[in-house]
CSV table of C-alpha atoms and ligand atoms in Angstrom, one decimal:
chain,number,residue,atom,x,y,z
O,1,MET,CA,0.0,0.0,0.0
O,2,SER,CA,1.2,3.5,-0.8
O,3,GLU,CA,0.9,6.4,1.7
O,4,PHE,CA,-1.9,7.8,-0.5
O,5,GLU,CA,-4.0,4.7,0.1
O,6,TRP,CA,-3.2,4.9,3.9
O,7,ILE,CA,-4.3,8.5,3.9
O,8,ALA,CA,-7.5,7.8,2.1
O,9,ARG,CA,-8.4,4.7,4.1
O,10,TYR,CA,-7.2,5.5,7.6
O,11,PHE,CA,-6.8,9.3,7.9
O,12,ALA,CA,-9.5,10.8,5.7
O,13,PRO,CA,-12.3,9.3,7.9
O,14,LEU,CA,-10.7,11.2,10.8
O,15,ALA,CA,-10.9,14.5,9.0
O,16,MET,CA,-14.5,15.2,10.0
O,17,HIS,CA,-14.2,19.0,10.0
O,18,GLY,CA,-15.2,20.7,6.8
O,19,ALA,CA,-12.0,22.7,6.9
O,20,ALA,CA,-10.0,19.6,6.1
O,21,LEU,CA,-11.7,19.2,2.7
O,22,GLY,CA,-11.6,15.5,3.2
O,23,LEU,CA,-7.8,15.5,2.9
O,24,ARG,CA,-8.3,15.8,-0.9
O,25,ASP,CA,-6.7,19.2,-1.3
O,26,ASP,CA,-3.2,20.6,-0.8
O,27,ALA,CA,-4.2,22.6,2.3
O,28,ALA,CA,-7.0,23.0,4.8
O,29,SER,CA,-9.1,26.2,4.8
O,30,LEU,CA,-10.4,27.3,8.2
O,31,PRO,CA,-13.1,30.0,8.3
O,32,GLY,CA,-12.3,32.7,10.8
O,33,VAL,CA,-14.4,32.4,14.0
O,34,PRO,CA,-15.8,35.8,14.9
O,35,GLY,CA,-14.9,36.9,18.4
O,36,CYS,CA,-12.4,34.1,18.8
O,37,ASP,CA,-8.6,33.7,18.7
O,38,ILE,CA,-7.1,30.5,17.4
O,39,VAL,CA,-4.5,29.1,19.8
O,40,ILE,CA,-1.9,26.9,18.0
O,41,SER,CA,0.7,24.6,19.5
O,42,THR,CA,3.0,21.9,18.2
O,43,ASP,CA,5.0,19.0,19.7
O,44,THR,CA,7.1,16.3,18.2
O,45,LEU,CA,7.5,12.8,19.6
O,46,VAL,CA,10.5,10.6,18.6
O,47,ALA,CA,10.7,6.9,19.3
O,48,GLY,CA,13.4,6.2,21.9
O,49,VAL,CA,13.2,9.8,23.2
O,50,HIS,CA,9.6,10.4,24.1
O,51,PHE,CA,8.3,6.9,24.2
O,52,LEU,CA,10.1,3.6,24.4
O,53,GLY,CA,8.8,2.2,21.1
O,54,ASP,CA,7.3,-1.0,22.4
O,55,GLU,CA,3.9,0.7,23.0
O,56,THR,CA,0.9,-0.2,20.9
O,57,PRO,CA,0.4,2.0,17.9
O,58,GLY,CA,-2.9,3.2,19.4
O,59,ASP,CA,-1.2,4.3,22.6
O,60,ILE,CA,1.6,6.1,20.7
O,61,ALA,CA,-1.0,8.0,18.7
O,62,ARG,CA,-3.0,8.9,21.8
O,63,LYS,CA,0.1,10.2,23.6
O,64,ALA,CA,1.2,12.2,20.6
O,65,LEU,CA,-2.3,13.9,20.5
O,66,ARG,CA,-2.6,14.3,24.2
O,67,VAL,CA,0.7,16.1,24.8
O,68,ASN,CA,-0.5,18.7,22.3
O,69,LEU,CA,-3.9,18.9,23.9
O,70,SER,CA,-2.1,19.5,27.2
O,71,ASP,CA,-0.6,22.7,25.8
O,72,LEU,CA,-4.1,23.8,24.7
O,73,ALA,CA,-5.5,23.0,28.1
O,74,ALA,CA,-2.9,25.2,29.8
O,75,LYS,CA,-3.8,28.1,27.5
O,76,GLY,CA,-7.5,27.8,28.3
O,77,ALA,CA,-8.3,26.7,24.8
O,78,ASP,CA,-11.1,24.6,23.5
O,79,PRO,CA,-9.7,21.9,21.0
O,80,LEU,CA,-10.7,22.3,17.3
O,81,GLY,CA,-8.4,20.2,15.2
O,82,TYR,CA,-4.9,19.1,14.5
O,83,PHE,CA,-2.3,18.5,11.8
O,84,LEU,CA,-0.4,15.2,11.8
O,85,ASN,CA,3.1,14.9,10.3
O,86,LEU,CA,4.4,11.3,10.3
O,87,SER,CA,7.9,10.1,9.5
O,88,LEU,CA,7.5,6.4,9.4
O,89,PRO,CA,10.4,3.9,9.3
O,90,CYS,CA,10.5,2.1,5.9
O,91,GLU,CA,9.3,-1.2,7.4
O,92,THR,CA,6.0,0.3,8.7
O,93,ASN,CA,3.1,-1.9,7.7
O,94,GLU,CA,-0.6,-1.3,7.3
O,95,ASN,CA,-1.5,-3.0,10.6
O,96,TRP,CA,0.5,-0.4,12.4
O,97,VAL,CA,-1.1,2.5,10.6
O,98,ALA,CA,-4.6,1.0,11.2
O,99,GLY,CA,-3.9,0.7,15.0
O,100,PHE,CA,-2.4,4.2,15.0
O,101,ALA,CA,-5.5,5.7,13.3
O,102,GLU,CA,-7.8,3.8,15.7
O,103,GLY,CA,-6.0,5.4,18.7
O,104,LEU,CA,-6.5,8.8,17.1
O,105,ARG,CA,-10.2,8.0,16.5
O,106,GLN,CA,-10.8,7.2,20.1
O,107,ASP,CA,-9.2,10.4,21.4
O,108,GLN,CA,-10.8,12.6,18.8
O,109,ALA,CA,-14.1,11.4,20.1
O,110,GLU,CA,-13.1,11.8,23.7
O,111,PHE,CA,-11.7,15.4,23.2
O,112,SER,CA,-14.0,16.6,20.4
O,113,LEU,CA,-11.6,17.5,17.6
O,114,SER,CA,-10.9,16.6,14.0
O,115,LEU,CA,-7.9,15.8,11.9
O,116,LEU,CA,-7.2,18.7,9.5
O,117,GLY,CA,-4.3,17.6,7.4
O,118,GLY,CA,-0.7,16.5,7.6
O,119,ASP,CA,2.2,14.9,5.8
O,120,THR,CA,3.4,11.4,5.5
O,121,THR,CA,7.0,10.4,4.7
O,122,SER,CA,9.3,7.5,5.2
O,123,THR,CA,12.5,7.9,7.3
O,124,PRO,CA,15.7,5.9,7.7
O,125,GLY,CA,15.6,7.0,11.3
O,126,PRO,CA,13.2,6.3,14.2
O,127,LEU,CA,9.4,6.8,14.1
O,128,THR,CA,8.7,10.6,14.5
O,129,ILE,CA,5.3,12.1,15.0
O,130,SER,CA,4.8,15.8,14.9
O,131,ILE,CA,1.3,17.2,15.8
O,132,THR,CA,0.1,20.8,15.6
O,133,ALA,CA,-3.0,21.4,17.5
O,134,LEU,CA,-5.5,24.2,17.1
O,135,GLY,CA,-7.9,25.5,19.7
O,136,THR,CA,-10.1,28.5,20.2
O,137,VAL,CA,-10.6,31.0,23.0
O,138,PRO,CA,-12.8,34.1,23.2
O,139,ALA,CA,-10.7,37.0,21.8
O,140,GLY,CA,-7.9,37.9,24.2
O,141,ALA,CA,-8.6,35.1,26.7
O,142,MET,CA,-5.6,32.9,26.1
O,143,ILE,CA,-3.8,32.3,29.4
O,144,HIS,CA,-0.2,33.4,29.0
O,145,ARG,CA,3.0,32.2,30.7
O,146,ASN,CA,4.1,35.7,31.5
O,147,GLY,CA,1.2,37.0,33.6
O,148,ALA,CA,2.3,35.9,37.1
O,149,GLN,CA,2.3,38.7,39.7
O,150,ALA,CA,4.0,38.9,43.1
O,151,GLY,CA,1.5,37.8,45.7
O,152,ASP,CA,-0.2,35.2,43.4
O,153,ASP,CA,-0.8,31.7,44.7
O,154,ILE,CA,0.8,28.9,42.8
O,155,TYR,CA,-1.3,25.8,42.0
O,156,VAL,CA,-0.9,22.5,40.2
O,157,THR,CA,-3.5,20.1,39.0
O,158,GLY,CA,-3.4,16.3,39.8
O,159,THR,CA,-0.4,14.6,41.2
O,160,LEU,CA,3.2,15.1,40.1
O,161,GLY,CA,5.9,12.6,39.5
O,162,ASP,CA,3.6,10.0,38.1
O,163,GLY,CA,5.1,10.3,34.6
O,164,ALA,CA,8.6,9.6,35.9
O,165,ALA,CA,7.5,6.8,38.1
O,166,GLY,CA,5.4,5.3,35.2
O,167,LEU,CA,8.5,5.4,32.9
O,168,ASP,CA,10.3,3.4,35.6
O,169,VAL,CA,7.5,0.9,35.6
O,170,ALA,CA,7.6,0.7,31.7
O,171,ARG,CA,11.4,0.2,31.9
O,172,GLY,CA,11.0,-2.5,34.6
O,173,VAL,CA,13.0,-0.6,37.2
O,174,TRP,CA,10.3,0.8,39.4
O,175,ARG,CA,10.7,0.1,43.1
O,176,VAL,CA,8.1,1.3,45.6
O,177,ALA,CA,9.8,4.0,47.6
O,178,ALA,CA,9.4,3.8,51.4
O,179,GLN,CA,6.2,5.5,52.4
O,180,GLU,CA,6.9,9.1,53.3
O,181,ALA,CA,5.0,11.6,55.2
O,182,GLY,CA,3.0,13.8,52.8
O,183,SER,CA,2.6,11.1,50.3
O,184,THR,CA,-1.0,10.2,50.7
O,185,PHE,CA,-2.3,8.9,47.4
O,186,HIS,CA,-2.3,5.1,46.9
O,187,VAL,CA,-1.1,3.9,43.5
O,188,SER,CA,-0.7,0.8,41.5
O,189,ARG,CA,1.9,0.0,38.8
O,190,THR,CA,-0.8,0.0,36.2
O,191,THR,CA,-2.0,3.5,37.2
O,192,LEU,CA,1.5,4.8,36.9
O,193,LEU,CA,2.1,3.1,33.6
O,194,ASN,CA,-1.1,4.6,32.2
O,195,ARG,CA,-0.2,8.0,33.5
O,196,TYR,CA,3.1,7.8,31.5
O,197,ARG,CA,1.6,6.2,28.4
O,198,THR,CA,-1.7,8.1,28.1
O,199,PRO,CA,-1.6,11.3,30.1
O,200,GLN,CA,-4.8,13.2,30.7
O,201,PRO,CA,-4.9,16.7,29.2
O,202,ARG,CA,-6.6,19.0,31.8
O,203,LEU,CA,-8.8,20.6,29.3
O,204,ALA,CA,-11.8,21.1,31.5
O,205,VAL,CA,-9.7,22.8,34.2
O,206,GLY,CA,-8.1,25.0,31.6
O,207,LEU,CA,-11.5,26.3,30.3
O,208,ARG,CA,-12.5,27.2,33.8
O,209,LEU,CA,-9.2,29.1,34.5
O,210,ARG,CA,-10.0,31.7,31.8
O,211,GLY,CA,-10.3,35.1,33.4
O,212,ILE,CA,-9.1,33.6,36.7
O,213,ALA,CA,-5.4,32.4,36.2
O,214,HIS,CA,-2.8,35.1,35.8
O,215,ALA,CA,-0.4,32.7,34.2
O,216,ALA,CA,-0.3,29.0,33.2
O,217,MET,CA,1.7,26.3,31.4
O,218,ASP,CA,1.6,22.6,31.3
O,219,ILE,CA,4.2,20.6,33.3
O,220,SER,CA,6.0,18.4,30.7
O,221,ASP,CA,9.6,18.7,31.7
O,222,GLY,CA,9.5,18.7,35.5
O,223,LEU,CA,8.0,21.2,38.0
O,224,ALA,CA,11.3,22.8,39.0
O,225,GLN,CA,12.3,23.6,35.4
O,226,ASP,CA,8.9,24.6,34.2
O,227,ILE,CA,8.2,26.9,37.1
O,228,SER,CA,11.5,28.6,36.4
O,229,HIS,CA,10.4,29.2,32.8
O,230,LEU,CA,7.0,30.6,34.0
O,231,CYS,CA,8.8,32.9,36.5
O,232,ALA,CA,11.4,34.0,34.0
O,233,ALA,CA,8.7,34.9,31.5
O,234,SER,CA,6.8,36.8,34.1
O,235,GLY,CA,9.8,38.5,35.7
O,236,VAL,CA,9.0,37.2,39.1
O,237,GLY,CA,10.3,34.8,41.7
O,238,ALA,CA,8.6,32.0,43.6
O,239,VAL,CA,8.7,30.0,46.8
O,240,VAL,CA,7.3,26.5,46.7
O,241,ASP,CA,6.7,24.3,49.7
O,242,ALA,CA,7.9,20.8,48.9
O,243,ALA,CA,5.6,19.3,51.5
O,244,ARG,CA,2.6,20.6,49.6
O,245,ILE,CA,3.5,19.1,46.2
O,246,PRO,CA,0.8,16.5,45.6
O,247,ARG,CA,2.2,13.1,44.9
O,248,ARG,CA,1.1,9.5,45.2
O,249,ASN,CA,2.4,7.0,47.6
O,250,GLY,CA,5.7,5.6,46.4
O,251,VAL,CA,6.5,8.5,44.1
O,252,THR,CA,9.6,10.3,45.3
O,253,LEU,CA,9.9,14.0,45.9
O,254,GLU,CA,12.7,14.1,43.3
O,255,GLN,CA,10.3,12.5,40.7
O,256,ALA,CA,7.6,14.9,41.5
O,257,VAL,CA,9.9,17.9,41.3
O,258,THR,CA,12.2,17.0,38.4
O,259,GLY,CA,10.4,14.2,36.5
O,260,GLY,CA,9.0,14.8,33.0
O,261,ASP,CA,5.8,13.7,31.3
O,262,ASP,CA,3.2,14.7,33.9
O,263,TYR,CA,1.1,17.0,31.7
O,264,GLU,CA,-0.6,18.7,34.7
O,265,ILE,CA,-1.3,22.4,34.7
O,266,LEU,CA,0.9,24.8,36.7
O,267,PHE,CA,-0.9,28.1,37.2
O,268,THR,CA,-0.9,31.2,39.3
O,269,ALA,CA,-3.9,33.2,40.5
O,270,PRO,CA,-4.5,36.1,42.9
O,271,ALA,CA,-5.4,35.3,46.5
O,272,SER,CA,-9.0,36.4,45.8
O,273,ALA,CA,-9.4,33.4,43.4
O,274,ALA,CA,-8.6,30.8,46.1
O,275,VAL,CA,-12.4,30.4,46.9
O,276,ARG,CA,-13.0,29.3,43.4
O,277,MET,CA,-10.6,26.3,43.4
O,278,PRO,CA,-12.7,23.8,45.3
O,279,GLU,CA,-15.6,24.4,42.9
O,280,ILE,CA,-13.4,24.0,39.8
O,281,SER,CA,-11.9,20.9,41.3
O,282,GLU,CA,-15.3,19.5,42.1
O,283,GLU,CA,-16.8,20.3,38.6
O,284,THR,CA,-13.8,18.8,36.8
O,285,GLY,CA,-13.0,15.9,39.1
O,286,VAL,CA,-9.3,17.0,39.1
O,287,SER,CA,-7.5,17.9,42.3
O,288,ILE,CA,-6.1,21.4,42.5
O,289,THR,CA,-3.4,22.0,45.1
O,290,ARG,CA,-1.8,25.3,46.2
O,291,ILE,CA,1.9,24.7,46.4
O,292,GLY,CA,3.5,28.1,47.0
O,293,LYS,CA,3.5,31.8,46.2
O,294,ILE,CA,4.9,34.2,43.6
O,295,GLN,CA,7.3,36.7,45.0
O,296,PRO,CA,9.1,39.8,43.8
O,297,GLY,CA,12.6,39.3,42.5
O,298,ARG,CA,13.8,36.5,40.3
O,299,GLU,CA,14.7,33.7,42.7
O,300,VAL,CA,12.7,30.4,42.5
O,301,VAL,CA,13.1,28.4,45.7
O,302,ILE,CA,11.7,25.0,46.7
O,303,HIS,CA,12.0,24.5,50.4
O,304,ASP,CA,11.4,21.6,52.8
O,305,ALA,CA,9.3,21.7,56.0
O,306,GLN,CA,12.3,23.1,57.9
O,307,GLY,CA,12.6,26.0,55.4
O,308,LYS,CA,15.8,24.6,53.9
O,309,SER,CA,15.9,25.1,50.2
O,310,LEU,CA,16.2,22.0,48.2
O,311,HIS,CA,18.6,21.4,45.3
O,312,PHE,CA,18.4,18.8,42.6
O,313,ALA,CA,21.2,17.6,40.4
O,314,GLN,CA,19.0,17.9,37.3
O,315,PRO,CA,16.0,20.3,37.5
O,316,GLY,CA,14.2,18.6,34.7
O,317,TRP,CA,14.3,17.0,31.3
O,318,ARG,CA,16.7,18.5,28.8
O,319,HIS,CA,17.4,17.2,25.3
O,320,PHE,CA,20.9,18.7,25.0
S,27,LIG,P1,1.9,17.0,-0.8
S,27,LIG,O1,2.2,16.4,-2.1
S,27,LIG,O2,1.7,18.5,-0.8
S,27,LIG,O3,2.9,16.6,0.3
S,27,LIG,P2,0.2,15.0,0.3
S,27,LIG,O4,-0.1,14.1,-0.8
S,27,LIG,O5,1.2,14.8,1.3
S,27,LIG,O6,0.5,16.4,-0.4
S,27,LIG,O7,-1.2,15.4,1.0
S,27,LIG,C1,-2.4,15.2,0.4
S,27,LIG,C2,-3.5,15.5,1.5
S,27,LIG,O8,-3.4,14.5,2.5
S,27,LIG,C3,-3.4,16.8,2.2
S,27,LIG,O9,-4.7,17.3,2.4
S,27,LIG,C4,-2.7,16.5,3.5
S,27,LIG,O10,-3.1,17.4,4.5
S,27,LIG,C5,-3.2,15.1,3.8
S,27,LIG,N1,-2.3,14.2,4.6
S,27,LIG,C6,-1.1,13.7,4.2
S,27,LIG,N2,-0.5,13.0,5.2
S,27,LIG,C7,-1.4,13.1,6.2
S,27,LIG,C8,-1.4,12.7,7.6
S,27,LIG,N3,-0.4,11.9,8.1
S,27,LIG,N4,-2.4,13.0,8.4
S,27,LIG,C9,-3.5,13.8,7.9
S,27,LIG,N5,-3.5,14.2,6.6
S,27,LIG,C10,-2.5,13.9,5.8
S,28,LIG,MG1,2.9,15.4,1.7
């Protein structure tokens, strides 16, 4: 089968939005949405770097889509569609493409978006998937990284470190850490593995943070590194209380602070917004935890219960 047949058989049925023109043209054509801004984000996944390569094609597809949806979530955007660029190793067969498309179909249904277009090539290198996701927000409502203000509370959704622990499970090297104080969520190997393989983009939370959060980003490369990026962009500092960082039983503080692949939302909001958090959490079924405060200056400190600042050899995932 040629890539043209794969596109017609497996990808065209996923291109439900009229803008995709059934994948029968050179480009998609999206009508402007009055009163809305389009939010656009792109992410690439490479076999051996972002996933191990032994996952099912459906799980690989879902992760590739979800990491992009996580960026939309952090911006308060409502998903609309996505472009899919595939570089497939020469030995890729139809079964694999069918499984991959099925994974996309499931997640398109779950998160209400459509394939809009893409490109398909062969590669002598590893499987590489690049997705560009589009979402909408009311004009001007995107939540930026650079809006944090001194005095804001700092929050995270969900539990941190699950991605790193799940990667250890996938690699077969996970050991349950001794139970520590502050680690209150019980967890199974399967839960952690699923958290690593198919993260949950926090779209419902993101929508409700419009007009409330001053700044937000998704945590993909470790809290320590990502909060430094948010603070640098905003020109502020932060103090994070390590004991408040939500993590499951058996997940270490180091994994929660420096591990990648969590895809939770990190955001800041004025103290007056604190009363809203329980209701947002209740409505979305996602926990929201206050972990610290934005401060004047540029310093980002994570301190322990004794007030001693913690240092980690590697603050987060880096490619180079
Ligand atoms: P070109 O010759 O310009 O590269 P293609 O033959 O690659 O054009 O693309 C034809 C159509 O198929 C376009 O609408 C394109 O968006 C779509 N397409 C190609 N590959 C993919 C893919 N992996 N996912 C979704 N759409 C695709
Ligand atoms: Mg092409």
